[in-house]
mmCIF file of C-alpha atoms in Angstrom:
data_model
loop_
_atom_site.group_PDB
_atom_site.id
_atom_site.type_symbol
_atom_site.label_atom_id
_atom_site.label_comp_id
_atom_site.label_asym_id
_atom_site.label_seq_id
_atom_site.Cartn_x
_atom_site.Cartn_y
_atom_site.Cartn_z
ATOM 1 C CA MET A 15 40.583 66.506 94.948
ATOM 2 C CA HIS A 16 36.876 67.191 94.000
ATOM 3 C CA TRP A 17 35.924 66.472 90.348
ATOM 4 C CA SER A 18 32.778 67.742 88.636
ATOM 5 C CA MET A 19 30.235 66.440 86.228
ATOM 6 C CA ASN A 20 30.819 69.564 84.268
ATOM 7 C CA THR A 21 34.287 69.461 83.697
ATOM 8 C CA LEU A 22 33.882 65.770 81.903
ATOM 9 C CA PRO A 23 33.538 66.346 78.107
ATOM 10 C CA LEU A 24 30.519 64.995 76.406
ATOM 11 C CA THR A 25 31.250 64.079 72.872
ATOM 12 C CA PRO A 26 28.272 64.850 70.583
ATOM 13 C CA TYR A 27 27.711 61.501 69.950
ATOM 14 C CA MET A 28 26.475 60.282 73.374
ATOM 15 C CA GLU A 29 23.991 63.252 72.790
ATOM 16 C CA LEU A 30 22.895 62.478 69.528
ATOM 17 C CA GLY A 31 22.212 58.923 70.915
ATOM 18 C CA VAL A 32 19.908 60.307 73.685
ATOM 19 C CA GLN A 33 17.630 62.062 71.253
ATOM 20 C CA SER A 34 17.701 59.013 68.932
ATOM 21 C CA LEU A 35 16.700 56.680 71.751
ATOM 22 C CA SER A 36 13.888 59.076 72.554
ATOM 23 C CA GLY A 37 13.038 59.230 68.880
ATOM 24 C CA LEU A 38 12.658 55.301 68.402
ATOM 25 C CA LEU A 39 10.485 54.904 71.732
ATOM 26 C CA TRP A 40 8.067 57.688 70.531
ATOM 27 C CA THR A 41 8.288 55.439 67.012
ATOM 28 C CA LEU A 42 7.651 52.294 68.787
ATOM 29 C CA LEU A 43 4.673 53.602 70.940
ATOM 30 C CA LEU A 44 2.726 54.745 67.929
ATOM 31 C CA LEU A 45 3.014 51.496 66.000
ATOM 32 C CA PHE A 46 2.085 50.064 69.212
ATOM 33 C CA LEU A 47 -1.428 52.521 69.167
ATOM 34 C CA TRP A 48 -1.871 51.838 65.572
ATOM 35 C CA HIS A 49 -1.379 47.948 65.976
ATOM 36 C CA CYS A 50 -3.802 47.890 69.001
ATOM 37 C CA TYR A 51 -6.344 49.712 66.854
ATOM 38 C CA ARG A 52 -6.398 47.614 63.562
ATOM 39 C CA MET A 53 -7.042 44.846 65.958
ATOM 40 C CA GLY A 54 -9.844 46.412 67.608
ATOM 41 C CA SER A 55 -11.431 47.163 64.188
ATOM 42 C CA ASP A 56 -10.863 43.609 62.700
ATOM 43 C CA LEU A 57 -12.632 41.635 65.354
ATOM 44 C CA PRO A 58 -15.819 39.725 64.325
ATOM 45 C CA ILE A 59 -19.208 41.124 64.868
ATOM 46 C CA PRO A 60 -22.004 38.785 66.228
ATOM 47 C CA GLY A 61 -24.223 38.827 62.649
ATOM 48 C CA HIS A 62 -21.286 39.775 60.659
ATOM 49 C CA ALA A 63 -18.621 37.884 58.486
ATOM 50 C CA HIS A 64 -15.022 37.884 59.556
ATOM 51 C CA ALA A 65 -12.423 40.544 57.961
ATOM 52 C CA GLY A 66 -10.562 39.440 55.087
ATOM 53 C CA LYS A 67 -11.109 36.352 52.885
ATOM 54 C CA LEU A 68 -14.433 35.735 54.455
ATOM 55 C CA LYS A 69 -15.288 39.092 53.875
ATOM 56 C CA SER A 70 -14.916 39.174 50.510
ATOM 57 C CA SER A 71 -16.900 35.879 50.126
ATOM 58 C CA SER A 72 -19.735 36.910 52.221
ATOM 59 C CA ARG A 73 -19.883 40.195 50.028
ATOM 60 C CA ARG A 74 -20.008 37.921 46.900
ATOM 61 C CA SER A 75 -22.964 35.655 48.628
ATOM 62 C CA MET A 76 -24.788 38.707 49.510
ATOM 63 C CA MET A 77 -24.712 39.803 45.589
ATOM 64 C CA SER A 78 -26.221 36.547 44.646
ATOM 65 C CA ARG A 79 -28.967 36.549 46.848
ATOM 66 C CA SER A 80 -30.056 40.107 46.474
ATOM 67 C CA GLY A 81 -30.088 38.865 42.465
ATOM 68 C CA SER A 82 -31.674 35.508 43.612
ATOM 69 C CA CYS A 83 -34.008 36.094 46.070
ATOM 70 C CA ILE A 84 -37.728 35.421 44.528
ATOM 71 C CA GLY A 85 -40.884 34.445 46.717
ATOM 72 C CA THR A 86 -40.305 31.976 49.249
ATOM 73 C CA LYS A 87 -36.520 31.038 48.456
ATOM 74 C CA CYS A 88 -35.990 34.796 49.855
ATOM 75 C CA SER A 89 -38.126 34.368 52.968
ATOM 76 C CA ALA A 90 -36.024 31.247 53.497
ATOM 77 C CA ARG A 91 -32.778 33.287 53.248
ATOM 78 C CA SER A 92 -33.886 35.729 55.312
ATOM 79 C CA LYS A 93 -34.677 33.089 58.028
ATOM 80 C CA LEU A 94 -30.838 31.855 57.473
ATOM 81 C CA SER A 95 -29.622 35.339 58.394
ATOM 82 C CA ARG A 96 -31.366 35.694 61.314
ATOM 83 C CA SER A 97 -30.139 32.459 62.413
ATOM 84 C CA ASP A 98 -26.375 33.448 61.532
ATOM 85 C CA GLN A 99 -26.728 36.237 64.402
ATOM 86 C CA ILE A 100 -27.307 33.536 66.864
ATOM 87 C CA SER A 101 -24.731 31.357 66.060
ATOM 88 C CA PRO A 102 -21.725 33.051 63.655
ATOM 89 C CA PHE A 103 -19.403 30.222 63.800
ATOM 90 C CA ILE A 104 -21.784 27.908 61.872
ATOM 91 C CA SER A 105 -21.970 30.746 59.639
ATOM 92 C CA MET A 106 -18.578 30.665 58.333
ATOM 93 C CA GLU A 107 -19.459 27.140 56.363
ATOM 94 C CA THR A 108 -22.946 27.981 55.390
ATOM 95 C CA VAL A 109 -21.119 30.998 53.379
ATOM 96 C CA GLU A 110 -18.974 28.390 50.861
ATOM 97 C CA ASP A 111 -22.207 26.295 50.587
ATOM 98 C CA ASP A 112 -24.654 28.820 49.154
ATOM 99 C CA GLU A 113 -21.629 29.871 46.825
ATOM 100 C CA GLN A 114 -22.076 26.263 45.675
ATOM 101 C CA GLY A 115 -25.482 26.662 45.695
ATOM 102 C CA GLN A 116 -25.297 23.907 48.912
ATOM 103 C CA GLY A 117 -27.323 24.893 51.984
ATOM 104 C CA TYR A 118 -25.774 21.400 53.737
ATOM 105 C CA LEU A 119 -26.547 23.059 57.043
ATOM 106 C CA THR A 120 -29.865 25.530 55.964
ATOM 107 C CA PRO A 121 -32.162 22.589 58.125
ATOM 108 C CA VAL A 122 -30.063 23.200 61.337
ATOM 109 C CA LEU A 123 -29.829 26.764 61.592
ATOM 110 C CA SER A 124 -33.565 26.923 60.467
ATOM 111 C CA HIS A 125 -34.123 24.426 63.188
ATOM 112 C CA ALA A 126 -36.111 21.990 60.539
ATOM 113 C CA LEU A 127 -37.499 18.569 61.874
ATOM 114 C CA PHE A 128 -35.944 15.429 60.789
ATOM 115 C CA PRO A 129 -38.070 13.655 58.108
ATOM 116 C CA ALA A 130 -40.854 12.018 60.006
ATOM 117 C CA GLN A 131 -40.794 9.181 57.162
ATOM 118 C CA ALA A 132 -37.028 8.443 57.813
ATOM 119 C CA SER A 133 -36.596 5.028 58.936
ATOM 120 C CA ALA A 134 -35.420 4.008 62.390
ATOM 121 C CA GLU A 135 -31.993 3.503 61.318
ATOM 122 C CA ALA A 136 -31.321 6.923 59.586
ATOM 123 C CA LYS A 137 -33.190 8.570 62.682
ATOM 124 C CA LYS A 138 -30.386 6.957 64.960
ATOM 125 C CA LEU A 139 -27.435 8.138 62.838
ATOM 126 C CA TYR A 140 -29.034 11.568 62.791
ATOM 127 C CA THR A 141 -29.129 11.002 66.548
ATOM 128 C CA ALA A 142 -25.112 10.198 66.660
ATOM 129 C CA LEU A 143 -24.338 13.031 64.254
ATOM 130 C CA GLN A 144 -25.894 15.506 66.966
ATOM 131 C CA GLN A 145 -23.743 13.785 69.529
ATOM 132 C CA TYR A 146 -20.895 14.162 68.093
ATOM 133 C CA ALA A 147 -21.458 17.921 66.826
ATOM 134 C CA LYS A 148 -22.477 18.868 70.250
ATOM 135 C CA ARG A 149 -19.335 17.074 71.534
ATOM 136 C CA TYR A 150 -16.955 18.157 68.715
ATOM 137 C CA SER A 151 -18.381 20.889 65.876
ATOM 138 C CA TRP A 152 -20.773 21.278 63.198
ATOM 139 C CA VAL A 153 -17.931 22.155 60.948
ATOM 140 C CA GLY A 154 -17.547 19.891 57.874
ATOM 141 C CA MET A 155 -20.746 17.882 58.822
ATOM 142 C CA GLY A 156 -22.474 19.684 55.939
ATOM 143 C CA ARG A 157 -22.797 16.880 53.284
ATOM 144 C CA ILE A 158 -23.324 14.332 56.233
ATOM 145 C CA HIS A 159 -26.024 16.302 57.450
ATOM 146 C CA LYS A 160 -27.444 16.752 53.788
ATOM 147 C CA GLY A 161 -27.245 13.211 53.124
ATOM 148 C CA LEU A 162 -28.849 11.667 56.420
ATOM 149 C CA ARG A 163 -32.115 13.972 55.456
ATOM 150 C CA GLU A 164 -31.884 12.851 51.485
ATOM 151 C CA GLN A 165 -32.009 8.868 52.083
ATOM 152 C CA VAL A 166 -35.262 8.460 52.361
ATOM 153 C CA ARG A 167 -35.811 10.011 48.943
ATOM 154 C CA LEU A 168 -32.985 7.894 47.662
ATOM 155 C CA ASN A 169 -34.319 4.792 48.902
ATOM 156 C CA ASP A 170 -37.741 5.469 47.233
ATOM 157 C CA HIS A 171 -36.174 5.411 43.176
ATOM 158 C CA SER A 172 -34.308 3.064 41.541
ATOM 159 C CA ALA A 173 -31.133 4.092 40.397
ATOM 160 C CA ILE A 174 -27.405 2.561 39.355
ATOM 161 C CA GLN A 175 -26.035 3.888 42.235
ATOM 162 C CA LYS A 176 -28.105 3.222 45.924
ATOM 163 C CA PRO A 177 -26.236 2.490 48.853
ATOM 164 C CA HIS A 178 -28.851 1.221 51.230
ATOM 165 C CA LEU A 179 -27.211 2.522 54.436
ATOM 166 C CA PHE A 180 -26.194 5.804 53.933
ATOM 167 C CA PHE A 181 -25.293 7.766 50.650
ATOM 168 C CA LEU A 182 -23.012 11.152 51.183
ATOM 169 C CA PRO A 183 -23.873 13.760 48.173
ATOM 170 C CA ASP A 184 -21.697 15.404 45.713
ATOM 171 C CA VAL A 185 -18.735 13.000 45.874
ATOM 172 C CA PRO A 186 -17.675 11.844 42.380
ATOM 173 C CA SER A 187 -18.300 8.069 41.975
ATOM 174 C CA VAL A 188 -17.393 5.537 39.266
ATOM 175 C CA PRO A 189 -17.887 1.805 39.207
ATOM 176 C CA PHE A 190 -13.992 1.277 39.191
ATOM 177 C CA PHE A 191 -11.585 3.642 40.286
ATOM 178 C CA PRO A 192 -7.759 4.058 39.015
ATOM 179 C CA ARG A 193 -4.846 3.084 41.265
ATOM 180 C CA ASP A 194 -4.208 6.538 41.563
ATOM 181 C CA ALA A 195 -6.718 7.171 43.997
ATOM 182 C CA HIS A 196 -4.701 4.767 46.750
ATOM 183 C CA ARG A 197 -1.586 4.347 45.059
ATOM 184 C CA HIS A 198 0.225 3.459 48.331
ATOM 185 C CA ASP A 199 -2.108 1.007 49.813
ATOM 186 C CA ILE A 200 -2.281 -0.617 46.407
ATOM 187 C CA GLU A 201 1.339 -0.892 46.204
ATOM 188 C CA VAL A 202 1.753 -2.486 49.850
ATOM 189 C CA LEU A 203 -0.570 -5.006 48.894
ATOM 190 C CA GLU A 204 0.821 -6.113 45.929
ATOM 191 C CA ALA A 205 4.084 -6.130 47.642
ATOM 192 C CA ASN A 206 2.799 -8.655 50.110
ATOM 193 C CA TYR A 207 0.823 -10.563 48.062
ATOM 194 C CA PRO A 208 2.945 -13.733 48.025
ATOM 195 C CA ALA A 209 3.061 -13.751 51.777
ATOM 196 C CA ILE A 210 -0.840 -13.143 51.785
ATOM 197 C CA LEU A 211 -1.210 -15.923 49.148
ATOM 198 C CA ALA A 212 0.615 -18.433 51.177
ATOM 199 C CA GLU A 213 -1.506 -17.606 54.082
ATOM 200 C CA PHE A 214 -4.518 -18.392 52.960
ATOM 201 C CA GLN A 215 -3.315 -21.324 51.260
ATOM 202 C CA ALA A 216 -2.012 -22.475 54.852
ATOM 203 C CA VAL A 217 -5.868 -21.734 55.973
ATOM 204 C CA TYR A 218 -7.502 -23.252 53.141
ATOM 205 C CA GLN A 219 -5.790 -26.643 53.493
ATOM 206 C CA LYS A 220 -7.420 -26.727 57.059
ATOM 207 C CA GLY A 221 -10.769 -27.146 55.671
ATOM 208 C CA ILE A 222 -13.868 -24.634 55.729
ATOM 209 C CA ASP A 223 -15.234 -25.097 59.071
ATOM 210 C CA SER A 224 -17.263 -22.485 60.739
ATOM 211 C CA LYS A 225 -15.146 -23.748 63.874
ATOM 212 C CA LEU A 226 -11.791 -22.485 62.035
ATOM 213 C CA GLY A 227 -13.124 -19.042 61.520
ATOM 214 C CA TRP A 228 -14.740 -19.155 58.235
ATOM 215 C CA THR A 229 -18.240 -17.575 57.990
ATOM 216 C CA CYS A 230 -21.390 -19.769 57.907
ATOM 217 C CA GLY A 231 -23.108 -19.961 54.943
ATOM 218 C CA GLN A 232 -20.502 -18.260 52.746
ATOM 219 C CA ALA A 233 -17.285 -19.244 51.811
ATOM 220 C CA VAL A 234 -15.215 -16.262 53.720
ATOM 221 C CA PHE A 235 -12.634 -15.953 56.224
ATOM 222 C CA PRO A 236 -12.901 -12.606 58.005
ATOM 223 C CA LEU A 237 -10.273 -10.586 59.339
ATOM 224 C CA TYR A 238 -12.061 -7.661 60.357
ATOM 225 C CA SER A 239 -15.941 -7.933 60.688
ATOM 226 C CA ALA A 240 -17.819 -4.484 60.659
ATOM 227 C CA GLY A 241 -14.613 -2.639 62.448
ATOM 228 C CA VAL A 242 -13.591 -5.539 64.413
ATOM 229 C CA SER A 243 -10.869 -7.775 64.072
ATOM 230 C CA VAL A 244 -11.517 -11.066 64.479
ATOM 231 C CA ALA A 245 -8.681 -12.441 66.532
ATOM 232 C CA GLY A 246 -8.146 -15.836 65.546
ATOM 233 C CA ASN A 247 -8.186 -15.679 62.129
ATOM 234 C CA CYS A 248 -5.887 -12.814 62.774
ATOM 235 C CA ARG A 249 -3.382 -14.731 64.413
ATOM 236 C CA ALA A 250 -3.371 -17.232 61.850
ATOM 237 C CA CYS A 251 -2.398 -14.645 58.989
ATOM 238 C CA PRO A 252 0.116 -12.730 60.693
ATOM 239 C CA CYS A 253 1.443 -11.195 57.980
ATOM 240 C CA THR A 254 -1.815 -10.229 56.048
ATOM 241 C CA TYR A 255 -2.756 -8.633 59.431
ATOM 242 C CA ARG A 256 0.137 -6.532 59.837
ATOM 243 C CA THR A 257 -0.388 -5.536 56.262
ATOM 244 C CA LEU A 258 -3.598 -4.436 56.843
ATOM 245 C CA LEU A 259 -2.571 -2.146 60.056
ATOM 246 C CA SER A 260 -0.219 -0.383 57.599
ATOM 247 C CA LEU A 261 -2.575 0.964 55.170
ATOM 248 C CA ARG A 262 -3.091 4.586 55.292
ATOM 249 C CA THR A 263 -6.851 4.245 54.568
ATOM 250 C CA PHE A 264 -8.460 0.973 55.960
ATOM 251 C CA ILE A 265 -11.415 1.255 57.791
ATOM 252 C CA ASN A 266 -10.730 -0.479 60.753
ATOM 253 C CA SER A 267 -12.692 2.041 63.195
ATOM 254 C CA ASN A 268 -16.819 1.812 62.196
ATOM 255 C CA SER A 269 -19.009 -0.892 61.028
ATOM 256 C CA LEU A 270 -18.984 -0.084 57.650
ATOM 257 C CA GLY A 271 -15.235 -1.728 57.475
ATOM 258 C CA SER A 272 -14.188 -5.212 56.698
ATOM 259 C CA ALA A 273 -11.182 -7.257 55.555
ATOM 260 C CA GLY A 274 -11.028 -11.020 54.600
ATOM 261 C CA PHE A 275 -10.982 -13.847 52.056
ATOM 262 C CA TRP A 276 -13.512 -14.023 49.670
ATOM 263 C CA LEU A 277 -13.586 -17.922 48.328
ATOM 264 C CA LEU A 278 -15.960 -18.357 44.676
ATOM 265 C CA GLY A 279 -16.391 -21.877 44.034
ATOM 266 C CA PRO A 280 -17.181 -22.897 40.500
ATOM 267 C CA GLY A 281 -20.623 -21.876 39.630
ATOM 268 C CA ALA A 282 -21.290 -19.409 42.366
ATOM 269 C CA THR A 283 -23.019 -16.143 41.460
ATOM 270 C CA LEU A 284 -23.659 -13.227 43.189
ATOM 271 C CA GLY A 285 -27.282 -11.667 42.308
ATOM 272 C CA SER A 286 -27.520 -8.136 41.895
ATOM 273 C CA THR A 287 -27.191 -5.975 44.819
ATOM 274 C CA TYR A 288 -25.913 -2.600 46.825
ATOM 275 C CA GLY A 289 -23.104 -1.717 49.063
ATOM 276 C CA PRO A 290 -24.345 0.430 52.369
ATOM 277 C CA THR A 291 -22.676 3.455 51.320
ATOM 278 C CA ASN A 292 -20.420 4.996 48.860
ATOM 279 C CA THR A 293 -18.134 6.542 51.791
ATOM 280 C CA ARG A 294 -15.566 3.513 51.027
ATOM 281 C CA LEU A 295 -14.374 1.595 48.090
ATOM 282 C CA ARG A 296 -13.416 -1.935 47.761
ATOM 283 C CA CYS A 297 -9.559 -3.119 47.103
ATOM 284 C CA HIS A 298 -9.865 -6.191 45.856
ATOM 285 C CA LEU A 299 -6.729 -8.248 45.533
ATOM 286 C CA GLY A 300 -6.587 -11.496 43.194
ATOM 287 C CA LEU A 301 -5.201 -14.431 44.927
ATOM 288 C CA GLN A 302 -6.354 -17.210 42.378
ATOM 289 C CA THR A 303 -8.294 -15.718 39.199
ATOM 290 C CA PRO A 304 -9.469 -18.410 36.842
ATOM 291 C CA PRO A 305 -10.512 -16.782 33.508
ATOM 292 C CA LEU A 306 -14.201 -17.549 33.703
ATOM 293 C CA CYS A 307 -14.859 -15.756 36.606
ATOM 294 C CA GLU A 308 -16.149 -12.097 35.892
ATOM 295 C CA LEU A 309 -17.469 -8.888 38.372
ATOM 296 C CA VAL A 310 -19.820 -6.979 36.931
ATOM 297 C CA VAL A 311 -20.220 -3.105 38.439
ATOM 298 C CA GLY A 312 -22.443 -0.289 37.117
ATOM 299 C CA GLY A 313 -22.501 -2.300 34.353
ATOM 300 C CA GLU A 314 -19.034 -2.102 33.380
ATOM 301 C CA PRO A 315 -17.440 -5.902 33.481
ATOM 302 C CA GLN A 316 -14.055 -6.438 34.981
ATOM 303 C CA CYS A 317 -11.962 -9.956 35.610
ATOM 304 C CA TRP A 318 -9.298 -10.082 38.341
ATOM 305 C CA SER A 319 -6.056 -10.875 37.785
ATOM 306 C CA GLU A 320 -3.513 -12.806 40.242
ATOM 307 C CA GLY A 321 -1.214 -10.192 42.371
ATOM 308 C CA HIS A 322 -3.080 -7.182 41.344
ATOM 309 C CA CYS A 323 -5.585 -4.881 42.833
ATOM 310 C CA LEU A 324 -8.821 -3.536 41.301
ATOM 311 C CA LEU A 325 -10.740 -0.430 43.321
ATOM 312 C CA VAL A 326 -14.497 -0.798 43.604
ATOM 313 C CA ASP A 327 -17.160 1.237 43.900
ATOM 314 C CA ASP A 328 -19.826 -1.313 45.419
ATOM 315 C CA SER A 329 -22.843 1.257 46.273
ATOM 316 C CA PHE A 330 -23.256 0.699 42.399
ATOM 317 C CA LEU A 331 -25.081 -2.601 41.380
ATOM 318 C CA HIS A 332 -22.915 -5.407 41.141
ATOM 319 C CA THR A 333 -23.159 -8.954 40.013
ATOM 320 C CA VAL A 334 -20.413 -11.631 40.227
ATOM 321 C CA SER A 335 -20.409 -14.917 38.106
ATOM 322 C CA HIS A 336 -17.690 -17.580 38.285
ATOM 323 C CA LYS A 337 -18.209 -20.089 35.364
ATOM 324 C CA ASP A 338 -14.973 -21.365 35.638
ATOM 325 C CA SER A 339 -14.163 -24.783 37.289
ATOM 326 C CA ARG A 340 -11.545 -23.980 39.849
ATOM 327 C CA PRO A 341 -11.860 -21.782 42.645
ATOM 328 C CA SER A 342 -11.356 -17.780 42.505
ATOM 329 C CA VAL A 343 -10.244 -16.475 45.903
ATOM 330 C CA ILE A 344 -9.669 -12.544 46.280
ATOM 331 C CA LEU A 345 -8.598 -10.483 49.867
ATOM 332 C CA SER A 346 -11.373 -7.652 50.383
ATOM 333 C CA VAL A 347 -10.441 -4.892 52.195
ATOM 334 C CA ASP A 348 -12.853 -2.149 52.859
ATOM 335 C CA LEU A 349 -10.797 1.463 52.357
ATOM 336 C CA TRP A 350 -11.952 4.909 52.628
ATOM 337 C CA HIS A 351 -13.201 6.822 49.264
ATOM 338 C CA PRO A 352 -10.318 9.444 48.653
ATOM 339 C CA ASN A 353 -13.101 12.732 48.498
ATOM 340 C CA VAL A 354 -14.261 11.501 51.977
ATOM 341 C CA ALA A 355 -12.724 14.211 54.424
ATOM 342 C CA ALA A 356 -10.806 13.915 57.537
ATOM 343 C CA ALA A 357 -13.254 15.527 59.650
ATOM 344 C CA GLU A 358 -16.035 13.156 57.731
ATOM 345 C CA ARG A 359 -13.911 9.701 58.548
ATOM 346 C CA GLN A 360 -13.809 11.235 62.324
ATOM 347 C CA ALA A 361 -17.902 11.967 62.440
ATOM 348 C CA LEU A 362 -18.716 8.670 60.494
ATOM 349 C CA ASP A 363 -16.165 6.487 62.889
ATOM 350 C CA PHE A 364 -18.285 8.171 65.816
ATOM 351 C CA MET A 365 -21.780 7.425 63.997
ATOM 352 C CA PHE A 366 -20.891 3.981 62.993
ATOM 353 C CA SER A 367 -18.813 2.899 65.776
ATOM 354 C CA PRO A 368 -19.341 -0.693 66.740
ATOM 355 C CA GLU A 369 -19.820 0.204 70.342
ATOM 356 C CA LEU A 370 -23.308 2.082 69.356
#
C-alpha cells in the first residue's frame, strides 16, 4: 500500500516552529554582525587612547594640557604626543602620570640622555633597568626611572632623609611605621621570639669570632647578607631561618636585603648615617633590650622592647646610643616598603641582583 506525505496530517505547531526557528537564526545573525561592527570600531588606533576608561582619562588629560601649555611646556608635551604615536603601549602609563602632574617616562619617550654627572653606580642601575624593560616592559617603571635620574640632585643637598644608593620618589615615609604596615610578618616574628632568643644565646655562648660566623669589625651574626643566605649561620639557627622564609615581605632576592643578630656592647654608639634606599623598612625584634639603649631616627627617639618589633625607615638620618652596662641584642630583618608595587619589587630584584 502506498502512503503519500500529503496524507499525513501536520499540526499547526510544527509549521509555527519552523517559522520561529527561521526568525531566531536571522536574529542571531544580526546580533553577530552588530557585535563584529562594535569590536571593529573599538580597536585601538596608533596615537589614540583606548576606548572606555582610557579614552575618557585621555580626554581629561588633553583638556588639562590645553589649559596649561605655555611656552616650552607646550612644545615638550607635543614631543610626547608624537612619541605616543610610536609607542602607544607606553602612552597608557603616561596618561595617568600627566593627570598627576608627574611625567615619569617623559625622558624615555623623548630619548633624553641620562645625566652625565651621575655616578658610576647610578649609570649601572640605569643600564640594568633598561635591560629589565627590554626583557619585560616599561609598565610600572615610571617611579624607578625618575628616581635614578634624580639621585644626583638628591645627593647634592642635605636632608633628613637621603638614601645614598637609590631613592624611589613619591613614597610616603616616616621614621617609624605602625605595626599595621606589616602586621602578618610582625606577628610571625613575635610569635617565634622565644625560639629565636634561644638560638641566639646558643650561638653567643660559643664566642664572638669571625671563624664562627660573626662579621669582622662588627658584632653582627648575619643570616642573610646582601640578599644571599649565609649557609653555616642558617644551619646554626634553623628556627630563625624558617621564620625568615615564612615572612611575606622579606627581601631575600637582592642586595638591599639582609637579616641577622645585632649585638651592641656597653658604650657602643652609631654615628649619624643614612641607609641605602627608601624602598625597604628595617624590622627590629628586641631580644635583650636594656633601658638605656636608644635609637633616634629622623629626630624621633625610640627604645626597643623585648619580644616586640619596631618598623624603621633607615633612609632617614639615624643614630644609636647604648649607655647601659649590659649588652643589647636585636634581630634585624629587611622588609619591602608597603608602598612599593609588585612590578617595582620585581624590577628592583633584577637591578640589585647579587649576580649583577
